[in-house]
CSV table of C-alpha atoms in Angstrom, one decimal:
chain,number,residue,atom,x,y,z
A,1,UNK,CA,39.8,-19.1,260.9
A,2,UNK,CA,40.9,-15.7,262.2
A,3,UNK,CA,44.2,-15.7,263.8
A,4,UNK,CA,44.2,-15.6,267.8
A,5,UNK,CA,46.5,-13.1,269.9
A,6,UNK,CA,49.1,-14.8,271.2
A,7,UNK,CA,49.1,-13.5,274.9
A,8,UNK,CA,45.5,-13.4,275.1
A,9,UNK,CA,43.7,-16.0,272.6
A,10,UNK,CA,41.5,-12.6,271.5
A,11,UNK,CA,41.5,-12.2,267.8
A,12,UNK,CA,44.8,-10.7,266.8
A,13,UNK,CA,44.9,-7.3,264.4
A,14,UNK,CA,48.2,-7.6,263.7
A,15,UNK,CA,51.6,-9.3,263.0
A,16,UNK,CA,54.6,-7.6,265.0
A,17,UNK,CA,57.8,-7.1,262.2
A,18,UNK,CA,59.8,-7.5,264.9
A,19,UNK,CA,58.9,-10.6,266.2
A,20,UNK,CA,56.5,-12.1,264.1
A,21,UNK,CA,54.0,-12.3,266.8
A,22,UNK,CA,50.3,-11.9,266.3
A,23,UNK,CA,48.7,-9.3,268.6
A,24,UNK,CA,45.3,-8.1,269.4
A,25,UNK,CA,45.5,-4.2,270.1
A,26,UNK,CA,45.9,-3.8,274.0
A,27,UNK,CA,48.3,-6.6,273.7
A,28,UNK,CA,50.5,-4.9,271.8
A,29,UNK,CA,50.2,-1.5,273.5
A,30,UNK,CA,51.1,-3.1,276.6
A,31,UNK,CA,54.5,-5.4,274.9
A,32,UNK,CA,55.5,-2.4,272.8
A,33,UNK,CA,55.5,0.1,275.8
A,34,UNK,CA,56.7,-2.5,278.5
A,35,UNK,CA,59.9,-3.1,275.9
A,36,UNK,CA,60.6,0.7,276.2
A,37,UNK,CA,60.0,0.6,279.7
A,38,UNK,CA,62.6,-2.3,280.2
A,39,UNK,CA,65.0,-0.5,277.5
A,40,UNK,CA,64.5,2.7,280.2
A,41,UNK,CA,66.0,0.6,282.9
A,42,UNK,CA,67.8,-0.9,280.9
A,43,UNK,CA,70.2,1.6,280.5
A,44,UNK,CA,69.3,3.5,283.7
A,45,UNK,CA,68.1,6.5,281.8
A,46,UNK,CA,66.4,8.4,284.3
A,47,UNK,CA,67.1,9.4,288.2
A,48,UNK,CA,64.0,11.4,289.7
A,49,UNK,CA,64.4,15.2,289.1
A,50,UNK,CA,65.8,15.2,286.0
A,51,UNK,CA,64.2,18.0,283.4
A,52,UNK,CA,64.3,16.3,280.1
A,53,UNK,CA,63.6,17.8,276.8
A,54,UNK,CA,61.6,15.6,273.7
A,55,UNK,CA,63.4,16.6,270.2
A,56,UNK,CA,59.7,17.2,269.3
A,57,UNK,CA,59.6,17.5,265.2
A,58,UNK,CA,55.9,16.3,265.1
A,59,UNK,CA,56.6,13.6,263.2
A,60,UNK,CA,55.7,10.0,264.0
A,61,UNK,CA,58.7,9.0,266.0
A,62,UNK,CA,58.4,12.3,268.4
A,63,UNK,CA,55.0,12.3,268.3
A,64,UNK,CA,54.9,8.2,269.9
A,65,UNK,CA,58.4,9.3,272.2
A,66,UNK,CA,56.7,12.0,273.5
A,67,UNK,CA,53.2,10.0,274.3
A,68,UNK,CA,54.8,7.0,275.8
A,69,UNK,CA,57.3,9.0,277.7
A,70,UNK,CA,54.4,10.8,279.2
A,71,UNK,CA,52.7,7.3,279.6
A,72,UNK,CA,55.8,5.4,280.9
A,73,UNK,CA,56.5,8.4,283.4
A,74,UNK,CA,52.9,8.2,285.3
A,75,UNK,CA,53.0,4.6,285.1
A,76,UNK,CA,56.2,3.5,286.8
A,77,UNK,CA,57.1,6.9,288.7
A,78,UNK,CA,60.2,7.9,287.1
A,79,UNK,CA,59.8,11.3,288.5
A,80,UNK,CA,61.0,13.1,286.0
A,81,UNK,CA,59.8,16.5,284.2
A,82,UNK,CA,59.0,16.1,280.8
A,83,UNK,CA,59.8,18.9,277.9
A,84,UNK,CA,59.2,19.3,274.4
A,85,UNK,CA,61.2,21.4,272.0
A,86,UNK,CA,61.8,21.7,268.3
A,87,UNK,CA,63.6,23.3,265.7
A,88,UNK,CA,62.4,25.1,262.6
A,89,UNK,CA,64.8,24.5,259.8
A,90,UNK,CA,63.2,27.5,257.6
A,91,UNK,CA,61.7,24.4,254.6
A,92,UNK,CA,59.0,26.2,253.2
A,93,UNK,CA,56.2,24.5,254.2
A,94,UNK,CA,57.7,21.7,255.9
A,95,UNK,CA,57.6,23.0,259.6
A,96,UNK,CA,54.3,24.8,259.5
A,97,UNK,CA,53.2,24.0,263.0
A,98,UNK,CA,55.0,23.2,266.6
A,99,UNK,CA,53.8,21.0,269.5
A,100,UNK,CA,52.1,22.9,272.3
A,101,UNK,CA,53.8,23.5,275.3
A,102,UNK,CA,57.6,23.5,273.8
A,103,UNK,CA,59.8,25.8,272.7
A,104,UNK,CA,60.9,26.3,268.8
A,105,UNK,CA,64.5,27.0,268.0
A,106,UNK,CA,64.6,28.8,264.4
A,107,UNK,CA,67.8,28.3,262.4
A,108,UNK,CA,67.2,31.5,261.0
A,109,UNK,CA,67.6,33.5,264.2
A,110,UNK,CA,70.3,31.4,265.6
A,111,UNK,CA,73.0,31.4,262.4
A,112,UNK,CA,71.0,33.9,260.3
A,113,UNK,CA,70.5,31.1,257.7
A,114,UNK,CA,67.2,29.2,256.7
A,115,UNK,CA,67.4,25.9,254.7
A,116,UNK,CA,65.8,27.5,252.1
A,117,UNK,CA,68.5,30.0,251.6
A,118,UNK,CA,71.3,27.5,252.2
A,119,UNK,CA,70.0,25.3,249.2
A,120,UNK,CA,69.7,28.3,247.0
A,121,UNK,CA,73.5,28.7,248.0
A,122,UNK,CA,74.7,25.1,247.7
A,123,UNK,CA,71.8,23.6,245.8
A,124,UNK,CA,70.5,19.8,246.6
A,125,UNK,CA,73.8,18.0,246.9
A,126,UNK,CA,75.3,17.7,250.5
A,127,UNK,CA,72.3,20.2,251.5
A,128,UNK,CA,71.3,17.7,254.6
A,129,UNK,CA,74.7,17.7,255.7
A,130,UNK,CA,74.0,21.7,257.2
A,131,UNK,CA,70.8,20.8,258.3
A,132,UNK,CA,71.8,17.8,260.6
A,133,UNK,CA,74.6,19.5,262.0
A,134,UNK,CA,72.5,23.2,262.4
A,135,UNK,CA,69.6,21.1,263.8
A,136,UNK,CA,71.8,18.8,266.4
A,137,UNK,CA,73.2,22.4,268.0
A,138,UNK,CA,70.1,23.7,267.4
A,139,UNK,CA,68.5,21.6,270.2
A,140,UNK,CA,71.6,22.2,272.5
A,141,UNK,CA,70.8,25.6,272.1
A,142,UNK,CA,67.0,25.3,273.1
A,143,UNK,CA,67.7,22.5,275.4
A,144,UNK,CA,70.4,24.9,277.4
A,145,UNK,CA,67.7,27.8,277.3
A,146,UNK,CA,65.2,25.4,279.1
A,147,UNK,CA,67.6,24.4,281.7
A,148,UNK,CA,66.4,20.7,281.4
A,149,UNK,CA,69.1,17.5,282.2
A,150,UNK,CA,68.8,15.7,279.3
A,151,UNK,CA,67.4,15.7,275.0
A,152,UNK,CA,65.5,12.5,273.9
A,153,UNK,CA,65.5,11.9,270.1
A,154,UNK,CA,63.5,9.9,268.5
A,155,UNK,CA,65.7,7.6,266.9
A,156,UNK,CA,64.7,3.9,266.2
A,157,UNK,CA,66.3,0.7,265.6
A,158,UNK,CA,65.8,1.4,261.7
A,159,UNK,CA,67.6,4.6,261.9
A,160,UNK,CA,70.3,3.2,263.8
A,161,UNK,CA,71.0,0.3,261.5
A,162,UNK,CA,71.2,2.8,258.6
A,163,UNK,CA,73.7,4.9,260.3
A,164,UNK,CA,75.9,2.0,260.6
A,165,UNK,CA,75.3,0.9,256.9
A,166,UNK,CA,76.3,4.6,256.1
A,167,UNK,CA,79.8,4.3,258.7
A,168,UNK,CA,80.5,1.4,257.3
A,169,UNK,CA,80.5,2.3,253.8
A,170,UNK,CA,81.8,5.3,254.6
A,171,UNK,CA,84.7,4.2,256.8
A,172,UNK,CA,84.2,6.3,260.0
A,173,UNK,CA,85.6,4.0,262.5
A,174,UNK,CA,84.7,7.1,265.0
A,175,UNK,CA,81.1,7.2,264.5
A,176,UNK,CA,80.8,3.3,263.9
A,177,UNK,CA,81.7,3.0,267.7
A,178,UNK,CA,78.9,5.7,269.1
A,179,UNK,CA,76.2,5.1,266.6
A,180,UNK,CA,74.9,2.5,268.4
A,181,UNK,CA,75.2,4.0,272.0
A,182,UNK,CA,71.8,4.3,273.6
A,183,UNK,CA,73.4,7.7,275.8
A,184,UNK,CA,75.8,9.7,273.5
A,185,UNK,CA,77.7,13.2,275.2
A,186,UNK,CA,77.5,12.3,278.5
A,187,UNK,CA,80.8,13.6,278.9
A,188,UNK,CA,79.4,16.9,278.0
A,189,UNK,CA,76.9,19.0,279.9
A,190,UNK,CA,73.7,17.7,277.7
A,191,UNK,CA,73.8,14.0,277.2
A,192,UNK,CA,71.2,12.5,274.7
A,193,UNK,CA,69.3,9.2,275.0
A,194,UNK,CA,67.4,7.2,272.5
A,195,UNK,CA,64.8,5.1,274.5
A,196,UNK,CA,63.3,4.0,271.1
A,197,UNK,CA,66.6,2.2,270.4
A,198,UNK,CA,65.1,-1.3,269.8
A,199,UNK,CA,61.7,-0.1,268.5
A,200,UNK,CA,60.9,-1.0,264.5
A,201,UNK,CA,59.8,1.9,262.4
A,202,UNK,CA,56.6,-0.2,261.5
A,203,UNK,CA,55.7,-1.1,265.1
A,204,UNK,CA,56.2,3.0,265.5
A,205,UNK,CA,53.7,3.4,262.8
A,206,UNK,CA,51.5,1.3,263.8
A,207,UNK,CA,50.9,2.4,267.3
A,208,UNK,CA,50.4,5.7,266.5
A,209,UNK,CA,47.7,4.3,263.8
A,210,UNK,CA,46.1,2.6,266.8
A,211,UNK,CA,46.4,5.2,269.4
A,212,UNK,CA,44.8,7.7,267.1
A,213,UNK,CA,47.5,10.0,267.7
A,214,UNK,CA,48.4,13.4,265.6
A,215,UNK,CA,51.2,13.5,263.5
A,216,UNK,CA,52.3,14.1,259.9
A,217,UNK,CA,54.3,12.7,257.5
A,218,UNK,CA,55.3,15.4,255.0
A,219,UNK,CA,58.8,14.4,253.1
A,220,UNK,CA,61.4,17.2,253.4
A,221,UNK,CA,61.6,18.8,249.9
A,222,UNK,CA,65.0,18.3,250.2
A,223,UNK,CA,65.8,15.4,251.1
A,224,UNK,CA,65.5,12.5,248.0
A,225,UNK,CA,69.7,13.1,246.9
A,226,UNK,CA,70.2,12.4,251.0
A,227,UNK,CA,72.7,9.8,251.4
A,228,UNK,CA,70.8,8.4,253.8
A,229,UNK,CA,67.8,7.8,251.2
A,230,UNK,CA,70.2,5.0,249.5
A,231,UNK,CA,70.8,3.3,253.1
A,232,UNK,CA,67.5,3.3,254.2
A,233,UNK,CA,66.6,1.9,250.7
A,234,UNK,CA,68.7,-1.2,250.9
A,235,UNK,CA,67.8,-2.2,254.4
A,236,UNK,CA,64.2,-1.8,253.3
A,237,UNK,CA,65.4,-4.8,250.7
A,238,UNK,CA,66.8,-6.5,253.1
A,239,UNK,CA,64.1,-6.3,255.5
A,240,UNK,CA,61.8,-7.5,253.4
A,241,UNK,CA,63.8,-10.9,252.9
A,242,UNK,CA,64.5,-11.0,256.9
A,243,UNK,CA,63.0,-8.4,259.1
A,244,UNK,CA,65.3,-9.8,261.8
A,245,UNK,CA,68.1,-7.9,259.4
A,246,UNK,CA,67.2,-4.6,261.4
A,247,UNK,CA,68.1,-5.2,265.2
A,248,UNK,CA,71.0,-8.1,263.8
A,249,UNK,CA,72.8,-4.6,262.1
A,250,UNK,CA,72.3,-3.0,265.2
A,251,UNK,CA,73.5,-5.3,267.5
A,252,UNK,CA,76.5,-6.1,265.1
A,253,UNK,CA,77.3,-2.4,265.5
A,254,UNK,CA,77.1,-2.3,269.3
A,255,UNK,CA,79.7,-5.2,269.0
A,256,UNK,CA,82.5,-3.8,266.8
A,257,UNK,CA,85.5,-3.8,268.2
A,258,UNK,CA,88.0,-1.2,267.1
A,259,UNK,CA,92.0,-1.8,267.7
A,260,UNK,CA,93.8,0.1,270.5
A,261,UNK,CA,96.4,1.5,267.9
A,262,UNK,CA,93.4,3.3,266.0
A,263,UNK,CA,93.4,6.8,266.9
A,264,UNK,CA,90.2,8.3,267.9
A,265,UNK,CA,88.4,11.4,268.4
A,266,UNK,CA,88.4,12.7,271.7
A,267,UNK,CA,85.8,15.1,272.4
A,268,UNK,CA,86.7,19.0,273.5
A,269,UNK,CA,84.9,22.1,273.4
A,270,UNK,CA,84.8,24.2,270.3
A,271,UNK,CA,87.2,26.9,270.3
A,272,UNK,CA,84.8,29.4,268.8
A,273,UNK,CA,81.1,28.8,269.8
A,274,UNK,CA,82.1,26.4,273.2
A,275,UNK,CA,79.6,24.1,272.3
A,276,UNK,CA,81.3,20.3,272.0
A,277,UNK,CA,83.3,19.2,269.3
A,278,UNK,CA,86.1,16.9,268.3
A,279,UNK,CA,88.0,19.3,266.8
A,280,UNK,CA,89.1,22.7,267.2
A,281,UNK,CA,86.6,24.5,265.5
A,282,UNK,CA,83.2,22.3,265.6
A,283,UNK,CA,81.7,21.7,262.5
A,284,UNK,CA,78.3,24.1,262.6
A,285,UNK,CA,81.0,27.1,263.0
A,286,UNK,CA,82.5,25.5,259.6
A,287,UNK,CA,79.4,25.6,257.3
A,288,UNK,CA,78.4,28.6,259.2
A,289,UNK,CA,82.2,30.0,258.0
A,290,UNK,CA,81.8,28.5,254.5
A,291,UNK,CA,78.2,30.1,254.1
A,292,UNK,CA,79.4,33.7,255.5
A,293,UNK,CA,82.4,33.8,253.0
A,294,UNK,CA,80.5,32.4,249.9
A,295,UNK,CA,82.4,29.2,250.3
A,296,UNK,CA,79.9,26.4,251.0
A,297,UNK,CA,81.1,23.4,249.1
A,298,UNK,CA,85.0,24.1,250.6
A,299,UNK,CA,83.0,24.2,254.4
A,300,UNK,CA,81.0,20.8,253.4
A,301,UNK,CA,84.3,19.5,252.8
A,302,UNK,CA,85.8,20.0,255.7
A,303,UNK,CA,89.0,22.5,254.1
A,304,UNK,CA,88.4,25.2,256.9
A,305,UNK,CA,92.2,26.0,256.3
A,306,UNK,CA,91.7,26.6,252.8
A,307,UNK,CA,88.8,28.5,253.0
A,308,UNK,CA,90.6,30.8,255.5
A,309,UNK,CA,93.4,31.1,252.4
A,310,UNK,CA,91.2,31.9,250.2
A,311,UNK,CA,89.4,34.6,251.8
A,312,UNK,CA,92.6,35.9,252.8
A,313,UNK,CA,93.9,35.9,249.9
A,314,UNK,CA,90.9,37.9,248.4
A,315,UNK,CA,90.2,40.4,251.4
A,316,UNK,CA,94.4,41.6,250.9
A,317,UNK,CA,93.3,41.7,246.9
A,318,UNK,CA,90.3,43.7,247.8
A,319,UNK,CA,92.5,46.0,249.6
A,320,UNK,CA,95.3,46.4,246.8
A,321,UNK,CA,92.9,47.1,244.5
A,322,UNK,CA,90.6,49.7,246.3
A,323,UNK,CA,94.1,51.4,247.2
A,324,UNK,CA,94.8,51.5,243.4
A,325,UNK,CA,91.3,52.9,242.5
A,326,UNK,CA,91.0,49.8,240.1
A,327,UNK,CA,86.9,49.3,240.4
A,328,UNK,CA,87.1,47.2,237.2
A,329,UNK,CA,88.7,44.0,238.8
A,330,UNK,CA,86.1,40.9,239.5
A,331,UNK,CA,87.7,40.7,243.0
A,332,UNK,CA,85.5,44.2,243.6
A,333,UNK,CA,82.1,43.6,242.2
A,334,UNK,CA,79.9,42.4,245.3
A,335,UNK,CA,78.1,40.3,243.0
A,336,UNK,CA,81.1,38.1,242.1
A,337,UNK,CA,80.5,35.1,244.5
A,338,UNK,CA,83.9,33.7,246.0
A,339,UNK,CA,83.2,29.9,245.0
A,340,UNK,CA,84.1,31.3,241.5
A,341,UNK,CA,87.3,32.8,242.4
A,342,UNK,CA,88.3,29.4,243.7
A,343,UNK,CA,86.8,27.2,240.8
């Protein structure tokens, strides 16, 4: 006997991960877009007027933001105007076409860096690290350009219990207390919102299986050493013992509670670029430093101080030695990368 929906007794095409439900198709269009919707209010996202701009990457989890946004918007008035923009990282291959009607924010012509010759810098180790942080200003940058209110990212509730996997393993009692935030940098001029907070990744890729919509799925080149890959690989196992384990990590992380003693970050403007940071200098300028001086891996780090030393250090040598007419020194040859004078 085929199973039966269970809202509307019509044969059912699926099992919901989430809930364990069995759905025909309108029935779960209509529960997976009304739970969005109610996450929306929720959190009182939206006030009419707003401009708001869709981190569009064309992948599955932009691709259903930007469709039930557009849906949830007509639907329930929210009066809002709707955006898409995205960022080419310069991955060979990886970004070969944009959404229509958005704008595309090229690393290349904003730090004068692509991906591609970032990894042949730095190789595959920590290589995400300078795209995520490149990326997130990135869409400031665009966002800023457009004059719009507000960036929605597609994160889901998979990607959010990963990050606090990764915090928690890591130690980052900062992030572990944000990562869960539906609205992060509202105390900044471009807040960001994640209305698919609570939505599984399957449930994501099943509705755009449904809905027929256009999207693809092509793995970043550089991306299997990620950090993140080992996260997302042991909530996978997890999952697949007790697919409740997803939104349980995520509301355990909305509900840490850090002491009062604990010092935390408090969030400025960088000193350099004026875009916000927690420290002094924001950590794009950094790796952007680093990258400029031949010092990547010090950048990645976080030794900003030493890699100012260093470079010091070698521009007076530089000096001494084109004074002396000594052309014979390492220290002169423009092919001698820095990273070796430090080794």
């Amino acid at each position: 006997m085929p199973a039966l929906c269970r809202r509307c007794s019509a044969r059912a095409i699926l099992k919901r991960p989430k809930t364990g439900d069995t759905l025909c198709k309108e029935c779960f269009f209509e529960v997976f877009e009304l739970e969005i919707h109610q996450t929306i209010l929720d959190s009182k996202l939206f006030r009419p007027g707003l401009r708001v701009a869709i981190g569009a990457s064309g992948g599955k989890d932009s691709t259903v933001l930007a469709h039930v946004m557009k849906v949830l918007n007509e639907r329930y008035k929210y009066g809002i105007d709707l955006f898409l923009l995205s960022v080419d990282e310069g991955i060979t291959g990886y970004r070969g076409r944009f959404p229509g009607n958005g704008q595309a924010e090229r690393n290349s012509d904003l730090y004068g860096w692509s991906m591609d010759e970032i990894v042949k810098q730095i190789g595959l180790k920590n290589n995400c690290t300078f795209c995520g942080v490149f990326r997130r200003q990135a869409l400031d940058r665009g966002a800023m350009q457009m004059d719009v209110n507000m960036i929605l990212t597609g994160h889901n509730a998979d990607d959010i219990a990963e990050t606090v996997i990764m915090n928690l393993l890591r130690g980052d009692i900062a992030r572990l207390t944000r990562c869960t935030a539906i609205i992060t940098g509202a105390e900044g001029t471009l807040p960001r919102a994640k209305p698919l907070k609570y939505a599984y990744e399957k449930e994501i890729v099943m509705y755009a299986y449904f809905k027929k919509l256009d999207y693809f799925s092509t793995e970043c080149i550089y991306s299997p050493n990620a950090y993140r890959g080992y996260a997302r690989t042991f909530l996978k196992d997890l999952e697949s013992i007790r697919p409740r384990c997803i939104i349980d990590i995520l509301h355990s992380g909305e509900n840490f509670a850090v002491k009062s003693s604990v010092k935390m970050a408090v969030q400025g403007l960088c000193s350099r670029c004026g875009f916000i940071s927690s420290q002094e200098v924001c950590k794009a300028c950094i790796l952007l430093d680093g990258l400029n001086r031949g010092l990547p891996r010090l950048a990645v780090a976080g030794k900003i101080k030493k890699v100012n030393r260093v470079f010091a250090v070698s521009t007076s040598q530089r000096s001494v030695e084109s004074a002396s007419g000594d052309s014979g020194s390492p220290l002169t040859d423009d092919k001698q990368k820095p990273e070796a004078e430090v080794a």
